[in-house]
mmCIF file with all atom_site columns, C-alpha atoms in Angstrom:
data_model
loop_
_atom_site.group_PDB
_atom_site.id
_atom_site.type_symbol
_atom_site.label_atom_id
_atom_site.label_alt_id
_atom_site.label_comp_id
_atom_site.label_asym_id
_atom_site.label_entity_id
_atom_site.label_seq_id
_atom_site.pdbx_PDB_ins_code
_atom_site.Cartn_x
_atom_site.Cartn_y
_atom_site.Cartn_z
_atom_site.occupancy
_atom_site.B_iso_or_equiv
_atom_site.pdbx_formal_charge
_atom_site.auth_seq_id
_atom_site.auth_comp_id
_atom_site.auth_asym_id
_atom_site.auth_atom_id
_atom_site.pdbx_PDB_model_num
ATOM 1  C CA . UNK A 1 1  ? 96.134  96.652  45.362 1.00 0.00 ? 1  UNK A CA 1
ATOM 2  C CA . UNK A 1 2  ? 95.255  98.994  42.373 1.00 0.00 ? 2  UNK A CA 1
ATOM 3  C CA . UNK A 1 3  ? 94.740  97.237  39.222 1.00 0.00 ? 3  UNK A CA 1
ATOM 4  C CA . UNK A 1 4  ? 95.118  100.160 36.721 1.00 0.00 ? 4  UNK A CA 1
ATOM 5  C CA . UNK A 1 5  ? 94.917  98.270  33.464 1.00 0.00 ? 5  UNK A CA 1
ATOM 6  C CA . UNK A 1 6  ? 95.187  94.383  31.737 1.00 0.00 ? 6  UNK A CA 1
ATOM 7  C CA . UNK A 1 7  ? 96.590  92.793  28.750 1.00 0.00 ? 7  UNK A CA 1
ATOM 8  C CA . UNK A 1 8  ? 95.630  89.081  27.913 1.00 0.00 ? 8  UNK A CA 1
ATOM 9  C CA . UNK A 1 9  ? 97.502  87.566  25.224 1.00 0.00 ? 9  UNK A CA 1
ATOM 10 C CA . UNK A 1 10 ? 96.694  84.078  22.942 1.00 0.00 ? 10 UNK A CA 1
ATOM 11 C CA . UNK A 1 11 ? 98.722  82.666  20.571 1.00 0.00 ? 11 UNK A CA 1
ATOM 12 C CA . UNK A 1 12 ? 98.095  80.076  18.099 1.00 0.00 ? 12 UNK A CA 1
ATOM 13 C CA . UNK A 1 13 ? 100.681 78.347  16.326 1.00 0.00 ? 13 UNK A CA 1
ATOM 14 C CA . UNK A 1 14 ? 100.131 75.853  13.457 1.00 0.00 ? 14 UNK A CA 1
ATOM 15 C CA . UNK A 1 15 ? 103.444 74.468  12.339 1.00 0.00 ? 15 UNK A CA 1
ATOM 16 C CA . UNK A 1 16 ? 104.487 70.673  10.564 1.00 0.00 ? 16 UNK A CA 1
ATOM 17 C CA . UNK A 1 17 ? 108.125 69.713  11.536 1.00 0.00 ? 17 UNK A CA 1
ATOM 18 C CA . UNK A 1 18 ? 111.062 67.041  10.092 1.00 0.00 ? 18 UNK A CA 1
ATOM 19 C CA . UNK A 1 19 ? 113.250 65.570  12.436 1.00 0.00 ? 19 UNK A CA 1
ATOM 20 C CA . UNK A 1 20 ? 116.124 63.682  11.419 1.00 0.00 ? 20 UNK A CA 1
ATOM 21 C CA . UNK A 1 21 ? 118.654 60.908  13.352 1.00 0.00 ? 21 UNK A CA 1
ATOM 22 C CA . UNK A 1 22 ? 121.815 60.057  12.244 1.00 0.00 ? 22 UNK A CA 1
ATOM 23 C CA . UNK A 1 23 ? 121.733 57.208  14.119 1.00 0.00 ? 23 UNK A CA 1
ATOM 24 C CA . UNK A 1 24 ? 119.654 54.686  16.415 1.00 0.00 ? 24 UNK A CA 1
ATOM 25 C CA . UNK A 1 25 ? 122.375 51.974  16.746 1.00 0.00 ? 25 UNK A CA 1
ATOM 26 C CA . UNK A 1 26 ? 124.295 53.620  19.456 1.00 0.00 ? 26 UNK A CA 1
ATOM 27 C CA . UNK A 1 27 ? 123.673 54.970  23.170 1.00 0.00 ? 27 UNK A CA 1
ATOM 28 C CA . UNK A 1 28 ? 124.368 58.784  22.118 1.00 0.00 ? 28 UNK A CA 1
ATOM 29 C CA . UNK A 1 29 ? 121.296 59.655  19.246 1.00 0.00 ? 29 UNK A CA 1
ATOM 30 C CA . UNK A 1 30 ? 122.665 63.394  17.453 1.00 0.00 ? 30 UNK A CA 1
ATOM 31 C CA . UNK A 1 31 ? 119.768 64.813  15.394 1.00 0.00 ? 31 UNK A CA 1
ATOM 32 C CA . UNK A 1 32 ? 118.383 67.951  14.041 1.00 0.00 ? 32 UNK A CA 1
ATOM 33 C CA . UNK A 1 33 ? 115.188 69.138  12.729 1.00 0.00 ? 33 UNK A CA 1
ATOM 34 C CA . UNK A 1 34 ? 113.362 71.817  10.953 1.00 0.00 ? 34 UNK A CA 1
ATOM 35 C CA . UNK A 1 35 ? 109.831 73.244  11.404 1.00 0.00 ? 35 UNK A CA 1
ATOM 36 C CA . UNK A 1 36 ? 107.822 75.599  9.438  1.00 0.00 ? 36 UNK A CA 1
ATOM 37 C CA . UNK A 1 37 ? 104.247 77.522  9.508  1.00 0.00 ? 37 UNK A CA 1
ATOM 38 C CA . UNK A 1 38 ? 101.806 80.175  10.728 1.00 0.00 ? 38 UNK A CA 1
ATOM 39 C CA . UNK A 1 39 ? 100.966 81.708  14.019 1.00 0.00 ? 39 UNK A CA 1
ATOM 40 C CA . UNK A 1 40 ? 98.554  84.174  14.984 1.00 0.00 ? 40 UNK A CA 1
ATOM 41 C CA . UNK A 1 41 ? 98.876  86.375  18.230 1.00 0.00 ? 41 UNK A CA 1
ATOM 42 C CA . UNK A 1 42 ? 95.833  88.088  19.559 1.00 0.00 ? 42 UNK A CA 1
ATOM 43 C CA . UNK A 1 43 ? 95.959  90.711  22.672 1.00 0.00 ? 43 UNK A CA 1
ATOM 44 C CA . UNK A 1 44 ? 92.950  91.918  24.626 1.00 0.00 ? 44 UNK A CA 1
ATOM 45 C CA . UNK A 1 45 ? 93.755  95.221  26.337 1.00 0.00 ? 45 UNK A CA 1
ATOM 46 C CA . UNK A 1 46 ? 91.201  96.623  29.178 1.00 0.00 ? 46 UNK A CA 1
ATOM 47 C CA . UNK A 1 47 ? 92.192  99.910  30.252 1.00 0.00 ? 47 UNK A CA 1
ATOM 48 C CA . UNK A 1 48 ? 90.103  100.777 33.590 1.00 0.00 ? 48 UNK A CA 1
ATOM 49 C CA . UNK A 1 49 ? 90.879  104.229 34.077 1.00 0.00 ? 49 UNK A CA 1
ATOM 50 C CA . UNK A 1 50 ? 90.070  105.752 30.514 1.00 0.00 ? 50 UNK A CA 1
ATOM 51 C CA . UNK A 1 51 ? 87.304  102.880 30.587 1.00 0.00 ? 51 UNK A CA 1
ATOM 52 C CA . UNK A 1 52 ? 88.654  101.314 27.168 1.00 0.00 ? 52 UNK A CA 1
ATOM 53 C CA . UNK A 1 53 ? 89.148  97.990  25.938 1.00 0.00 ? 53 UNK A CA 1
ATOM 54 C CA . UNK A 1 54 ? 90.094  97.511  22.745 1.00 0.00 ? 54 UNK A CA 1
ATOM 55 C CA . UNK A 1 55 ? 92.053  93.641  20.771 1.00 0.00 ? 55 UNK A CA 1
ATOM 56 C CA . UNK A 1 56 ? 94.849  93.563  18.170 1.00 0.00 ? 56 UNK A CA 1
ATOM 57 C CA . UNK A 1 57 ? 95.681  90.923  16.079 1.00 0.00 ? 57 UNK A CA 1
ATOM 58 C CA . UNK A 1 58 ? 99.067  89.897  14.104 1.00 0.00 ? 58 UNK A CA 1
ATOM 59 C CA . UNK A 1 59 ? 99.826  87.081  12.202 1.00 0.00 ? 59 UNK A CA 1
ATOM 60 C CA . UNK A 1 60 ? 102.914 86.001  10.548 1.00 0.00 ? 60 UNK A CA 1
ATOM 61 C CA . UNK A 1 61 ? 105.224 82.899  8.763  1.00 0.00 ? 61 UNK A CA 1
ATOM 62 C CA . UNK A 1 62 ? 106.846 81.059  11.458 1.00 0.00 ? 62 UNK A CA 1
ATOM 63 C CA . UNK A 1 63 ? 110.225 78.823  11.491 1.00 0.00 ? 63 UNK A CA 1
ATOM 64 C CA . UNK A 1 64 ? 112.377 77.035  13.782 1.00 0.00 ? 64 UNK A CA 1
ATOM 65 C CA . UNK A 1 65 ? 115.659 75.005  13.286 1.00 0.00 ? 65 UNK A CA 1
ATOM 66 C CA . UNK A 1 66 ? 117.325 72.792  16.331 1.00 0.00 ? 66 UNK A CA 1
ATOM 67 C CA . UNK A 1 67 ? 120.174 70.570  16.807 1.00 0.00 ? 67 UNK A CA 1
ATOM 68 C CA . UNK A 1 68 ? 119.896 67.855  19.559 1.00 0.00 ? 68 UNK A CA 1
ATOM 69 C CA . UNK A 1 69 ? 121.520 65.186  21.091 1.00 0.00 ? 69 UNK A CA 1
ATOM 70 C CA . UNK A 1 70 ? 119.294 62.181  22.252 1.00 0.00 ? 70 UNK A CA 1
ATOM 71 C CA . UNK A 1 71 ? 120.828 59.493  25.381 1.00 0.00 ? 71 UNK A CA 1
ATOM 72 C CA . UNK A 1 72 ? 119.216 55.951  24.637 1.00 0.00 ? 72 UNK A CA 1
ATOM 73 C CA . UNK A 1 73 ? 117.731 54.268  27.822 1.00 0.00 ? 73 UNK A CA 1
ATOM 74 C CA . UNK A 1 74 ? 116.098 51.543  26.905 1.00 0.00 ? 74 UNK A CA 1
ATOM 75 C CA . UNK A 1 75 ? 114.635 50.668  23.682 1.00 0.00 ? 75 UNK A CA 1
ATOM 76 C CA . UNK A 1 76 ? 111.722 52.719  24.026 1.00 0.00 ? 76 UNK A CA 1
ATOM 77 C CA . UNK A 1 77 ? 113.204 55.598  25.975 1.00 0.00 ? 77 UNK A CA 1
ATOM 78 C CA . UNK A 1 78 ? 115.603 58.479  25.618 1.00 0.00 ? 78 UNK A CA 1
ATOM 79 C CA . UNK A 1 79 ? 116.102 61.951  26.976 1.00 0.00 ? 79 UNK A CA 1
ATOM 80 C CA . UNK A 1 80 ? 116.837 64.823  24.957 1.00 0.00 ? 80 UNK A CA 1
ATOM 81 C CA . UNK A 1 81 ? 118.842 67.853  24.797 1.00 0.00 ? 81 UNK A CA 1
ATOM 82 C CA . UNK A 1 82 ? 118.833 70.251  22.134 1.00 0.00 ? 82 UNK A CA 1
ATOM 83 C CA . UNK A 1 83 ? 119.352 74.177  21.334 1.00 0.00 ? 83 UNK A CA 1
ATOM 84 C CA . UNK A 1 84 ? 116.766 75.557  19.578 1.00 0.00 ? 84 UNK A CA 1
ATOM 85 C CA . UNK A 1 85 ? 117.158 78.718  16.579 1.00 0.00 ? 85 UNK A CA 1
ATOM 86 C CA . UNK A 1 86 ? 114.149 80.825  15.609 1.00 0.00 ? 86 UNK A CA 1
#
Protein backbone atom coordinates (compact mmCIF):
# COMPACT_ATOMS: atom_id res chain seq x y z
CA UNK A 1 0.00 0.00 0.00
CA UNK A 2 1.29 3.41 -1.40
CA UNK A 3 -0.01 6.31 0.38
CA UNK A 4 0.70 9.09 -2.21
CA UNK A 5 -0.94 12.02 -0.50
CA UNK A 6 -3.70 13.09 2.57
CA UNK A 7 -6.40 15.51 3.12
CA UNK A 8 -7.86 15.97 6.73
CA UNK A 9 -10.83 18.01 6.95
CA UNK A 10 -12.63 19.88 10.31
CA UNK A 11 -15.59 21.60 10.35
CA UNK A 12 -17.09 23.75 12.87
CA UNK A 13 -20.53 24.74 12.85
CA UNK A 14 -22.13 27.28 15.25
CA UNK A 15 -25.81 27.54 14.53
CA UNK A 16 -29.15 28.53 17.09
CA UNK A 17 -32.37 26.77 15.80
CA UNK A 18 -36.53 27.23 16.36
CA UNK A 19 -38.54 24.33 16.30
CA UNK A 20 -42.12 24.51 16.24
CA UNK A 21 -45.21 21.76 17.07
CA UNK A 22 -48.48 22.13 16.00
CA UNK A 23 -49.53 19.91 18.37
CA UNK A 24 -48.71 17.71 21.60
CA UNK A 25 -52.30 16.49 22.28
CA UNK A 26 -52.30 13.73 19.81
CA UNK A 27 -50.18 10.43 19.00
CA UNK A 28 -48.90 11.87 15.48
CA UNK A 29 -46.63 15.36 16.54
CA UNK A 30 -46.10 17.38 12.70
CA UNK A 31 -43.49 20.13 13.20
CA UNK A 32 -40.97 22.15 11.41
CA UNK A 33 -38.07 24.20 12.26
CA UNK A 34 -35.55 26.65 11.11
CA UNK A 35 -31.83 27.08 11.93
CA UNK A 36 -29.39 29.70 11.15
CA UNK A 37 -25.45 30.58 11.59
CA UNK A 38 -21.75 30.23 10.77
CA UNK A 39 -19.46 27.41 9.95
CA UNK A 40 -15.94 27.28 9.27
CA UNK A 41 -14.23 24.38 7.24
CA UNK A 42 -10.54 23.91 7.53
CA UNK A 43 -8.47 21.23 5.26
CA UNK A 44 -4.93 20.07 5.95
CA UNK A 45 -3.36 18.73 2.75
CA UNK A 46 0.13 16.65 3.01
CA UNK A 47 1.39 15.89 -0.27
CA UNK A 48 4.33 13.16 0.16
CA UNK A 49 5.71 13.04 -3.13
CA UNK A 50 6.36 16.87 -3.88
CA UNK A 51 7.02 16.91 0.05
CA UNK A 52 4.27 19.75 0.61
CA UNK A 53 1.76 20.38 3.09
CA UNK A 54 -0.01 23.23 2.98
CA UNK A 55 -4.17 24.23 5.09
CA UNK A 56 -7.07 26.22 3.60
CA UNK A 57 -9.68 27.72 5.33
CA UNK A 58 -13.43 28.86 4.28
CA UNK A 59 -16.03 30.16 6.19
CA UNK A 60 -19.49 31.03 5.35
CA UNK A 61 -23.46 31.89 6.62
CA UNK A 62 -25.14 28.70 7.18
CA UNK A 63 -29.07 27.72 7.11
CA UNK A 64 -31.23 24.83 7.34
CA UNK A 65 -35.10 24.41 7.16
CA UNK A 66 -36.93 20.82 8.00
CA UNK A 67 -40.32 19.50 8.21
CA UNK A 68 -40.94 16.49 10.57
CA UNK A 69 -43.34 14.32 11.83
CA UNK A 70 -42.93 13.18 15.55
CA UNK A 71 -44.90 9.46 16.86
CA UNK A 72 -45.72 9.98 20.70
CA UNK A 73 -44.70 6.93 22.89
CA UNK A 74 -45.10 7.73 26.07
CA UNK A 75 -45.17 11.01 27.66
CA UNK A 76 -41.63 11.52 27.62
CA UNK A 77 -40.78 9.76 24.38
CA UNK A 78 -41.21 10.07 20.66
CA UNK A 79 -39.38 9.15 17.50
CA UNK A 80 -38.87 11.39 14.74
CA UNK A 81 -38.86 11.60 11.11
CA UNK A 82 -38.16 14.53 9.17
CA UNK A 83 -36.62 15.78 5.65
CA UNK A 84 -34.20 18.16 6.00
CA UNK A 85 -33.49 21.46 3.21
CA UNK A 86 -30.15 23.27 3.19
Amino acid sequence: KLVLARVDASMIPLMGFLRVNFTEKHWLVPYVGVGTGFEWLTFQVTDYEAQQTGTATYANLAWEGWVGLGIRLGSTLRVNGERNFA
